[in-house]
Short mmCIF file of C-alpha atoms in Angstrom, two decimals:
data_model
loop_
_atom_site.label_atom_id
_atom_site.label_comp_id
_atom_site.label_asym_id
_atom_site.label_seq_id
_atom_site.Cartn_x
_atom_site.Cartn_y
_atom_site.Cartn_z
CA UNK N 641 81.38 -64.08 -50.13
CA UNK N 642 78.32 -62.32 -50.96
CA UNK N 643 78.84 -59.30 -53.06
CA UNK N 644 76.36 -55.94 -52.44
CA UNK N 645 74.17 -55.25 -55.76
CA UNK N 646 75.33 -52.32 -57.85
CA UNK N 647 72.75 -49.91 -57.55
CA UNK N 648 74.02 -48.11 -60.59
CA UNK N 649 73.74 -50.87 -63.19
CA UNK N 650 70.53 -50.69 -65.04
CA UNK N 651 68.02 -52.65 -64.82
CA UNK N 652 67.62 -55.90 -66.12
CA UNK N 653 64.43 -58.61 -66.83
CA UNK N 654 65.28 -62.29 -65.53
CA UNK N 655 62.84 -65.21 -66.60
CA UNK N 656 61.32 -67.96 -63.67
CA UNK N 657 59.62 -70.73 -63.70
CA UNK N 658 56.15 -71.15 -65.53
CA UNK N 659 54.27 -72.06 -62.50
CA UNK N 660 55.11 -68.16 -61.60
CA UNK N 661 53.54 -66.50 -64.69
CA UNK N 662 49.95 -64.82 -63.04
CA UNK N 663 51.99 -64.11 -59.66
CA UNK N 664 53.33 -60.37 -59.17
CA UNK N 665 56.68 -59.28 -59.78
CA UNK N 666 59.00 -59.23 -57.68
CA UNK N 667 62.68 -57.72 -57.89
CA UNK N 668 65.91 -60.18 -57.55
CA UNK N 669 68.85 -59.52 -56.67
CA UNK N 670 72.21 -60.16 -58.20
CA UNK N 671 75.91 -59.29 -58.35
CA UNK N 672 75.25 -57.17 -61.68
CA UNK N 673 72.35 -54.87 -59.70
CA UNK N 674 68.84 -55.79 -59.74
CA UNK N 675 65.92 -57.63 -61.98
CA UNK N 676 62.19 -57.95 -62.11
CA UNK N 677 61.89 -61.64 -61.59
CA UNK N 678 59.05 -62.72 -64.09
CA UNK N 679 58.84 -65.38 -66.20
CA UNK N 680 57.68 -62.56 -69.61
CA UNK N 681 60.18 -59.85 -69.50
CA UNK N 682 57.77 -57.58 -71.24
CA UNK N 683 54.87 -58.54 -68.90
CA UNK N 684 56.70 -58.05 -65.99
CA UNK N 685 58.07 -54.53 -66.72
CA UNK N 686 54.34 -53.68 -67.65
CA UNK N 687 53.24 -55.29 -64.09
CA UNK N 688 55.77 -53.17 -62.20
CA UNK N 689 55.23 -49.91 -63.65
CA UNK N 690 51.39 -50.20 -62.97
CA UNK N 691 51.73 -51.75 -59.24
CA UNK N 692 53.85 -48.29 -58.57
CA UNK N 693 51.74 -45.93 -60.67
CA UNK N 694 53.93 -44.85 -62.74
CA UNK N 695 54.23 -43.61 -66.58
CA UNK N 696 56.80 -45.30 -67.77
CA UNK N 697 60.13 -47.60 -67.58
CA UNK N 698 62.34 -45.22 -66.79
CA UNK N 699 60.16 -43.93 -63.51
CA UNK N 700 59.61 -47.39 -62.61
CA UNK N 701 63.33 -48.29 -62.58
CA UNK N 702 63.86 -44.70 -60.17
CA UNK N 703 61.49 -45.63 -57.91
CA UNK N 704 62.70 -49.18 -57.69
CA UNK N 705 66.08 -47.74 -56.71
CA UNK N 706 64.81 -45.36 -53.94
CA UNK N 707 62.90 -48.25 -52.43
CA UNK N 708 65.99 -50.74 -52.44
CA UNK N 709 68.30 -48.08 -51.18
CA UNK N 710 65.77 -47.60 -48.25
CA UNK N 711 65.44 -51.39 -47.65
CA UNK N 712 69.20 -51.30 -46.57
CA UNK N 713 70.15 -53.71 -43.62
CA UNK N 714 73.05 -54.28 -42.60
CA UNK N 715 74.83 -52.73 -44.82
CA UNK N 716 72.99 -53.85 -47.90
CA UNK N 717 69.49 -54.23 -49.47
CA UNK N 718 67.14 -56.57 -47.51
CA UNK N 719 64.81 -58.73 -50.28
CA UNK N 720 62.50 -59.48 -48.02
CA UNK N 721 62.54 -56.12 -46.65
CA UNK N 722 62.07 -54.94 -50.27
CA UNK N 723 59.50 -57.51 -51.32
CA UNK N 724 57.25 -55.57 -47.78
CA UNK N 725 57.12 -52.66 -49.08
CA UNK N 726 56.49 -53.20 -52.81
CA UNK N 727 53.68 -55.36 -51.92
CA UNK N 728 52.28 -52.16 -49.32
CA UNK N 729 52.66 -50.11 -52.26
CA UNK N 730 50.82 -51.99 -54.62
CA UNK N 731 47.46 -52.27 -51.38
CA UNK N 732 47.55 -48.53 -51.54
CA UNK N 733 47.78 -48.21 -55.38
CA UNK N 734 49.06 -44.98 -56.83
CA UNK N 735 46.94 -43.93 -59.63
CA UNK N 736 49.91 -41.22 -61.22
CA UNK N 737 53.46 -40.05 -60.51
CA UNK N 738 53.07 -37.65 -57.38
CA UNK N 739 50.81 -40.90 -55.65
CA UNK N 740 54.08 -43.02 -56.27
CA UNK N 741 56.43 -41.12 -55.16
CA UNK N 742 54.22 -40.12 -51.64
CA UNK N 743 53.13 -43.75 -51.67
CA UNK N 744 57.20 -44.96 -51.86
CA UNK N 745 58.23 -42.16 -49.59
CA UNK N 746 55.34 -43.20 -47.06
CA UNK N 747 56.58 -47.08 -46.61
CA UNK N 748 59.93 -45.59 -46.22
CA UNK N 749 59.36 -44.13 -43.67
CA UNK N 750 56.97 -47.03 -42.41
CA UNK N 751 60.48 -48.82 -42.11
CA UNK N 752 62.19 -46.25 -41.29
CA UNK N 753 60.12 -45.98 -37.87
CA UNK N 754 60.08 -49.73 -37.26
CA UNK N 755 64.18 -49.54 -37.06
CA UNK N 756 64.02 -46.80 -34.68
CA UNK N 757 61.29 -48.75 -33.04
CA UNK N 758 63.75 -51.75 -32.74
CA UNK N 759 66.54 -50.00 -31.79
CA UNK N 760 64.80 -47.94 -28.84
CA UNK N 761 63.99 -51.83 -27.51
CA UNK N 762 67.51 -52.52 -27.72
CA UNK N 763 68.59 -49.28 -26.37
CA UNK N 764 71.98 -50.06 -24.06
CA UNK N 765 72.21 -46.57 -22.63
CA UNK N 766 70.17 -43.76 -22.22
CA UNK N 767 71.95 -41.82 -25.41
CA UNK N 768 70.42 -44.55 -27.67
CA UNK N 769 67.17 -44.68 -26.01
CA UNK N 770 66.20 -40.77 -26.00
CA UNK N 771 68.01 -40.83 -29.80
CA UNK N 772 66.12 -43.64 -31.09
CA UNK N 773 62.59 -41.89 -28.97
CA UNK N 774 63.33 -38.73 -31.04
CA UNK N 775 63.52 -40.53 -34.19
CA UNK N 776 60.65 -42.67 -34.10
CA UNK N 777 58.46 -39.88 -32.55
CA UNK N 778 59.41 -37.59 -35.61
CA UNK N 779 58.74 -40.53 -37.89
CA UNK N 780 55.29 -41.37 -36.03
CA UNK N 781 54.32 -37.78 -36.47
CA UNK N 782 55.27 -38.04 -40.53
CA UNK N 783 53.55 -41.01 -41.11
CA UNK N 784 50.01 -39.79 -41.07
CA UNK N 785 50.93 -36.97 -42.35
CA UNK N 786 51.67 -38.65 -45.47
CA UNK N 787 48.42 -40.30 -45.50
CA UNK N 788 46.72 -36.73 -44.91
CA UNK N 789 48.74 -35.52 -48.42
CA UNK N 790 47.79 -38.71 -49.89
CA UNK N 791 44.19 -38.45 -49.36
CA UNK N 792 43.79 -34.48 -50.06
CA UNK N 793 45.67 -34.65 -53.23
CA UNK N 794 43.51 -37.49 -54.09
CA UNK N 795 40.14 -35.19 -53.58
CA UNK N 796 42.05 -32.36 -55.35
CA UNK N 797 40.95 -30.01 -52.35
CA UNK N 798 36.86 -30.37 -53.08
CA UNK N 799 35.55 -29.49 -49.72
CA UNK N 800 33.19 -32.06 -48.25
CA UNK N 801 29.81 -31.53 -47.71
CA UNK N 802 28.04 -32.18 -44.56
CA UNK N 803 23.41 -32.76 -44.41
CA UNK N 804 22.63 -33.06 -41.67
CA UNK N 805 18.92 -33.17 -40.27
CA UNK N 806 16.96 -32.54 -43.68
CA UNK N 807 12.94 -33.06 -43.50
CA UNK N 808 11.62 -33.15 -47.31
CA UNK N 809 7.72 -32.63 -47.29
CA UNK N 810 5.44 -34.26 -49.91
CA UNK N 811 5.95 -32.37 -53.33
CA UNK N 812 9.17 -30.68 -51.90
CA UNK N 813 12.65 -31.07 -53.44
CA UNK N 814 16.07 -31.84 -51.97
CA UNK N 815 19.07 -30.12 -53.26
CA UNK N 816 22.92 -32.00 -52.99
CA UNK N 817 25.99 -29.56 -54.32
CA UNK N 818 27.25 -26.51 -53.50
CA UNK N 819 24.93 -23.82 -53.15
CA UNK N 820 26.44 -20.40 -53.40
CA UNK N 821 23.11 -18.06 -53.15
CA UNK N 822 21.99 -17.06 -49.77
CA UNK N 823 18.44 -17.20 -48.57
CA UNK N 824 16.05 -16.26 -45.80
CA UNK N 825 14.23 -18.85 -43.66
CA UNK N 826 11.20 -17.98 -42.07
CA UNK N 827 10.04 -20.98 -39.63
CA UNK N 828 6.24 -20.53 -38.32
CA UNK N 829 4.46 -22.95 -35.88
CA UNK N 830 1.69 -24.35 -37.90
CA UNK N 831 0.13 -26.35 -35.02
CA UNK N 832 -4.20 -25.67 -34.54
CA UNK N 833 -3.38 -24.78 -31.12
CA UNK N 834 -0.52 -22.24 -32.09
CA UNK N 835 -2.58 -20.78 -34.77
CA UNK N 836 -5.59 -20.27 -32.39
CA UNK N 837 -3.68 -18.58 -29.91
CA UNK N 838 -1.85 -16.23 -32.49
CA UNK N 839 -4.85 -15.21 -34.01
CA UNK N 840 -5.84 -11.62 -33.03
CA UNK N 841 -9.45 -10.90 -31.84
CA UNK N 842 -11.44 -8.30 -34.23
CA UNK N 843 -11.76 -5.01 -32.89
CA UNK N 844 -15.24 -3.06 -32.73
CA UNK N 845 -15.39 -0.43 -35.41
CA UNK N 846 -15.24 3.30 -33.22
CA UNK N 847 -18.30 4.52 -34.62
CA UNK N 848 -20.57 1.98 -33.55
CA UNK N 849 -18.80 1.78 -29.65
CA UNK N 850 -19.67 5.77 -29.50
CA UNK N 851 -23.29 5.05 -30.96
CA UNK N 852 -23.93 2.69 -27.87
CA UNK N 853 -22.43 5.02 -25.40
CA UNK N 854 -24.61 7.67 -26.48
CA UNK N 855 -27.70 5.74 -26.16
CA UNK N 856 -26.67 4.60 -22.86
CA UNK N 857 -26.27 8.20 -22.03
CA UNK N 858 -29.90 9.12 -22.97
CA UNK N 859 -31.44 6.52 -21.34
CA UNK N 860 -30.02 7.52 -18.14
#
């Protein structure tokens, strides 16, 4: 008879075989609770704590516990189910504490979704199928989400910065950053044809129009 792993036993460092030493850790289960299955104890807590992101033992060996509680099947915690979502939280690499405990939280509820997911296929009534629907559409809506908080905590909230359609003239200078000052444009057509056509004709001085009216006069 298999007995369930004691969550609340701390956690403990078992050695493997040699021909595992450069793989990544993984975690092993056993009657007295859980162990990082490396063949260097001290390499393999050092492995673990940097493939979740966090700062120390004692953070690594929470958020080891989270994740096997939410690997549960059946009634107890899946390996293989835990060995997924270690190895999706070490692709998405959390670089600091708040990372790892979105990044755990996010294949959680990656699980989480694929059980409702299986149990809306194996709905027997309609109870279970608009229960299991509610579930998984709550969980679907969550997920990215997540990813959202991932990736704007990871910016630190630095708005992005859209060029678009920039012409840079010979001897002219591009700027890229934030620029806070506002400025006039003034955009002229600088085409020969526009430039003829803009141009104004002189006008005849006043005086010398009335000097040729008079003459006109005298001669008549």
């Amino acid at each position: 008879m298999d007995t369930a792993p004691d969550l609340t036993m701390p956690t403990a460092i078992a050695a493997s075989g040699p021909t595992e030493a450069a793989a990544a850790p993984r975690v092993k289960f056993s009657a007295q609770g859980f162990c990082i299955d490396h063949p260097d104890p001290e390499l393999g807590a050092e492995l673990m704590v940097e493939a979740l992101g966090v700062p120390d033992r004692e953070a690594m060996d929470g958020i080891l516990r989270q994740l096997i509680k939410a690997s549960v099947s059946g009634g107890s915690p899946d390996q293989v189910n835990l060995a997924f979502m270690l190895s999706m939280v070490r692709s998405i690499g959390p670089r600091d504490s708040v990372e790892a405990m979105l990044v755990a939280q996010m294949v959680s509820v990656h699980v989480m979704a694929m059980r409702c997911a299986h149990h809306l296929a194996h709905a027997k009534d309609l109870a279970q199928h608009d229960s299991a629907a509610r579930a998984l559409g709550r969980l679907a809506h969550t997920f990215p989400a997540q990813i959202e908080a991932l990736n704007r905590y990871r910016s630190r909230g630095e708005p992005a910065i859209t060029v678009q359609n920039v012409k840079v003239e010979d001897g002219g200078k591009a700027i890229v950053g934030n620029v806070t000052q506002q400025a006039r444009v003034i955009v002229s057509d600088q085409t020969p044809g526009s430039a003829a056509r803009k141009t104004p004709k002189p006008a005849r001085p006043r005086r010398r129009r009335e000097a040729a009216d008079s003459r006109q006069d005298a001669q008549a």
